[in-house]
């Protein structure tokens, strides 16, 4: 017996493109755009720009910066089960817009918070943690529900690829924006991107 050769990069791209254009993929495309925007802001504004603000503008020690990110992770962890129950009750797609808007609010609040001290930034990080808890799981659950079972693996792969594209483009894009126009501009852009994504997600929701 001969083993099948591994798929080439071209094969993978064609498969993803076929999934994107599938007749059953309207909801999947909506989720993919939201996933890309969320991970772009997390990678760019939260993981690239924010640490520089904390250590530079606020002159915080590495341990203090770590405690802020621990607050973010702790809130996300603590909210996991309650968020799952809410998603089961309301539907995972229905909690994505509030999470996008909450995360956008946290980014919009960061320029002010970073000028007023640790506890104010901690509040923003806590809100981001809650948003991350929702946006790290709800799109995956919604994507699994949105396509037939035989298309599920491809749908989840496409959702992951869009998230990875967000990580890739967000780090470079928001980093460049912060270098050119300052950290406040990067946080503001992240907020605007998430608000626009939430509006798009709501506008393109399938009719009941």
CSV table of C-alpha atoms in Angstrom, one decimal:
chain,number,residue,atom,x,y,z
A,1,UNK,CA,0.0,0.0,0.0
A,2,UNK,CA,1.2,3.5,-0.9
A,3,UNK,CA,0.6,6.4,1.5
A,4,UNK,CA,-1.2,9.4,0.0
A,5,UNK,CA,1.1,12.4,-0.6
A,6,UNK,CA,0.6,15.3,1.7
A,7,UNK,CA,-1.5,18.1,0.2
A,8,UNK,CA,0.4,21.0,-1.3
A,9,UNK,CA,0.0,24.6,-0.3
A,10,UNK,CA,-2.0,25.2,-3.5
A,11,UNK,CA,-4.4,22.3,-2.6
A,12,UNK,CA,-4.9,23.8,0.9
A,13,UNK,CA,-5.6,27.3,-0.5
A,14,UNK,CA,-8.1,25.9,-3.1
A,15,UNK,CA,-9.9,23.9,-0.4
A,16,UNK,CA,-10.2,27.0,1.8
A,17,UNK,CA,-11.4,29.1,-1.1
A,18,UNK,CA,-14.0,26.5,-1.9
A,19,UNK,CA,-15.2,26.5,1.7
A,20,UNK,CA,-15.4,30.3,1.7
A,21,UNK,CA,-17.5,30.3,-1.5
A,22,UNK,CA,-19.8,27.5,-0.5
A,23,UNK,CA,-23.5,28.2,-0.7
A,24,UNK,CA,-23.8,27.3,3.0
A,25,UNK,CA,-21.0,29.6,4.0
A,26,UNK,CA,-22.7,33.0,4.4
A,27,UNK,CA,-22.7,32.7,8.2
A,28,UNK,CA,-19.2,31.3,8.1
A,29,UNK,CA,-17.9,34.3,6.2
A,30,UNK,CA,-19.6,36.6,8.8
A,31,UNK,CA,-17.8,34.7,11.6
A,32,UNK,CA,-14.5,34.7,9.8
A,33,UNK,CA,-14.4,38.5,9.4
A,34,UNK,CA,-15.3,38.9,13.1
A,35,UNK,CA,-12.5,36.5,14.1
A,36,UNK,CA,-10.0,38.2,11.9
A,37,UNK,CA,-10.8,41.6,13.4
A,38,UNK,CA,-10.7,40.4,17.0
A,39,UNK,CA,-7.4,38.7,16.7
A,40,UNK,CA,-5.9,41.6,14.8
A,41,UNK,CA,-6.7,44.0,17.6
A,42,UNK,CA,-5.5,41.5,20.3
A,43,UNK,CA,-2.2,40.9,18.5
A,44,UNK,CA,-1.7,44.5,17.5
A,45,UNK,CA,-3.1,46.8,20.2
A,46,UNK,CA,-3.1,44.4,23.2
A,47,UNK,CA,0.0,42.3,22.7
A,48,UNK,CA,2.2,44.7,20.7
A,49,UNK,CA,1.3,48.3,21.6
A,50,UNK,CA,0.0,48.0,25.2
A,51,UNK,CA,3.1,46.4,26.7
A,52,UNK,CA,5.2,49.3,25.3
A,53,UNK,CA,2.8,51.8,26.9
A,54,UNK,CA,2.9,50.1,30.2
A,55,UNK,CA,6.7,49.8,30.4
A,56,UNK,CA,7.4,53.1,28.6
A,57,UNK,CA,4.7,55.8,29.3
A,58,UNK,CA,3.6,54.3,32.6
A,59,UNK,CA,7.1,53.1,33.6
A,60,UNK,CA,5.7,49.9,35.2
A,61,UNK,CA,8.0,47.1,36.2
A,62,UNK,CA,7.8,43.8,34.3
A,63,UNK,CA,6.1,42.1,37.2
A,64,UNK,CA,3.4,44.7,37.4
A,65,UNK,CA,2.8,44.4,33.6
A,66,UNK,CA,2.6,40.7,34.1
A,67,UNK,CA,0.0,41.2,36.8
A,68,UNK,CA,-2.2,43.2,34.4
A,69,UNK,CA,-2.1,40.4,31.8
A,70,UNK,CA,-2.8,37.9,34.6
A,71,UNK,CA,-6.0,39.9,35.4
A,72,UNK,CA,-7.0,39.6,31.8
A,73,UNK,CA,-6.4,35.9,31.7
A,74,UNK,CA,-8.0,35.3,35.1
A,75,UNK,CA,-11.2,37.1,34.1
A,76,UNK,CA,-11.3,35.1,30.9
A,77,UNK,CA,-10.8,31.8,32.8
A,78,UNK,CA,-13.4,32.6,35.5
A,79,UNK,CA,-16.0,33.6,32.9
A,80,UNK,CA,-15.6,30.4,30.8
A,81,UNK,CA,-18.4,28.4,32.3
A,82,UNK,CA,-20.9,31.3,32.7
A,83,UNK,CA,-20.2,32.4,29.1
A,84,UNK,CA,-20.7,28.8,27.8
A,85,UNK,CA,-24.1,28.6,29.6
A,86,UNK,CA,-25.2,32.0,28.1
A,87,UNK,CA,-24.0,30.8,24.7
A,88,UNK,CA,-26.1,27.6,25.0
A,89,UNK,CA,-29.1,29.6,26.1
A,90,UNK,CA,-28.9,32.5,23.6
A,91,UNK,CA,-26.9,31.0,20.8
A,92,UNK,CA,-23.2,31.6,20.3
A,93,UNK,CA,-23.7,34.1,17.4
A,94,UNK,CA,-26.0,36.2,19.5
A,95,UNK,CA,-23.3,37.0,22.1
A,96,UNK,CA,-20.6,38.0,19.6
A,97,UNK,CA,-21.7,41.6,19.0
A,98,UNK,CA,-21.9,42.5,22.7
A,99,UNK,CA,-18.4,41.0,23.2
A,100,UNK,CA,-17.0,43.0,20.2
A,101,UNK,CA,-18.5,46.2,21.6
A,102,UNK,CA,-17.2,45.5,25.1
A,103,UNK,CA,-13.7,44.9,23.8
A,104,UNK,CA,-14.0,48.1,21.6
A,105,UNK,CA,-15.0,50.0,24.7
A,106,UNK,CA,-12.0,48.7,26.6
A,107,UNK,CA,-9.6,49.8,23.8
A,108,UNK,CA,-11.3,53.2,23.7
A,109,UNK,CA,-10.8,53.6,27.4
A,110,UNK,CA,-7.1,52.6,27.4
A,111,UNK,CA,-5.7,56.0,26.4
A,112,UNK,CA,-7.4,57.7,29.3
A,113,UNK,CA,-6.7,54.8,31.7
A,114,UNK,CA,-3.0,54.7,30.9
A,115,UNK,CA,-2.7,58.3,32.0
A,116,UNK,CA,-4.5,57.7,35.3
A,117,UNK,CA,-2.8,54.6,36.8
A,118,UNK,CA,-2.7,50.9,37.3
A,119,UNK,CA,-6.2,50.3,38.6
A,120,UNK,CA,-7.8,52.0,35.6
A,121,UNK,CA,-5.8,49.9,33.2
A,122,UNK,CA,-6.6,46.8,35.2
A,123,UNK,CA,-10.3,47.6,34.7
A,124,UNK,CA,-9.8,47.8,30.9
A,125,UNK,CA,-7.8,44.5,31.0
A,126,UNK,CA,-10.6,42.8,32.9
A,127,UNK,CA,-13.2,43.9,30.3
A,128,UNK,CA,-10.9,42.7,27.6
A,129,UNK,CA,-10.6,39.4,29.4
A,130,UNK,CA,-14.4,39.0,29.3
A,131,UNK,CA,-14.5,39.9,25.7
A,132,UNK,CA,-11.7,37.4,24.9
A,133,UNK,CA,-13.6,34.7,26.7
A,134,UNK,CA,-16.6,35.1,24.4
A,135,UNK,CA,-14.7,35.8,21.2
A,136,UNK,CA,-12.2,33.0,21.7
A,137,UNK,CA,-15.0,30.3,21.8
A,138,UNK,CA,-18.3,31.6,20.4
A,139,UNK,CA,-17.2,32.0,16.8
A,140,UNK,CA,-15.9,28.4,16.8
A,141,UNK,CA,-19.2,27.0,18.2
A,142,UNK,CA,-21.2,29.2,15.8
A,143,UNK,CA,-19.1,28.0,12.8
A,144,UNK,CA,-19.6,24.4,13.8
A,145,UNK,CA,-23.4,25.0,13.9
A,146,UNK,CA,-23.4,27.0,10.6
A,147,UNK,CA,-22.4,24.3,8.1
A,148,UNK,CA,-23.3,20.7,7.4
A,149,UNK,CA,-21.4,18.1,9.3
A,150,UNK,CA,-19.4,17.0,6.3
A,151,UNK,CA,-18.1,20.6,5.9
A,152,UNK,CA,-17.3,21.2,9.5
A,153,UNK,CA,-13.6,20.5,9.4
A,154,UNK,CA,-13.1,22.8,6.5
A,155,UNK,CA,-15.2,25.5,8.2
A,156,UNK,CA,-13.2,25.4,11.4
A,157,UNK,CA,-9.9,25.4,9.4
A,158,UNK,CA,-11.0,28.5,7.6
A,159,UNK,CA,-12.0,30.2,10.8
A,160,UNK,CA,-8.6,29.4,12.3
A,161,UNK,CA,-6.9,30.8,9.2
A,162,UNK,CA,-8.8,34.0,9.4
A,163,UNK,CA,-7.8,34.3,13.1
A,164,UNK,CA,-4.1,33.7,12.2
A,165,UNK,CA,-4.3,36.3,9.4
A,166,UNK,CA,-5.6,38.7,12.1
A,167,UNK,CA,-2.6,37.9,14.3
A,168,UNK,CA,-0.2,38.4,11.4
A,169,UNK,CA,-1.7,41.7,10.1
A,170,UNK,CA,-2.6,43.1,13.4
A,171,UNK,CA,0.9,43.0,14.9
A,172,UNK,CA,2.4,44.7,11.9
A,173,UNK,CA,-0.5,47.1,11.2
A,174,UNK,CA,-1.1,48.4,14.7
A,175,UNK,CA,2.6,48.5,15.5
A,176,UNK,CA,3.2,50.7,12.4
A,177,UNK,CA,0.3,52.9,13.3
A,178,UNK,CA,1.6,53.4,16.9
A,179,UNK,CA,5.0,54.2,15.5
A,180,UNK,CA,3.6,56.8,13.1
A,181,UNK,CA,0.8,58.3,15.1
A,182,UNK,CA,1.2,57.2,18.7
A,183,UNK,CA,-0.3,54.6,20.9
A,184,UNK,CA,-3.6,56.5,21.4
A,185,UNK,CA,-4.2,56.3,17.7
A,186,UNK,CA,-3.6,52.6,17.7
A,187,UNK,CA,-6.1,52.0,20.6
A,188,UNK,CA,-8.6,54.3,18.9
A,189,UNK,CA,-8.2,52.4,15.6
A,190,UNK,CA,-8.7,49.1,17.3
A,191,UNK,CA,-11.9,50.4,18.9
A,192,UNK,CA,-13.2,51.7,15.6
A,193,UNK,CA,-12.4,48.4,13.8
A,194,UNK,CA,-14.3,46.4,16.4
A,195,UNK,CA,-17.3,48.7,16.4
A,196,UNK,CA,-17.4,48.5,12.6
A,197,UNK,CA,-17.1,44.7,12.7
A,198,UNK,CA,-19.9,44.5,15.2
A,199,UNK,CA,-22.1,46.6,13.0
A,200,UNK,CA,-21.3,44.5,9.9
A,201,UNK,CA,-21.9,41.3,11.9
A,202,UNK,CA,-25.3,42.5,13.0
A,203,UNK,CA,-26.3,43.9,9.6
A,204,UNK,CA,-25.4,40.6,7.8
A,205,UNK,CA,-27.2,38.5,10.4
A,206,UNK,CA,-29.5,36.0,8.7
A,207,UNK,CA,-33.2,36.9,8.8
A,208,UNK,CA,-35.3,35.0,11.4
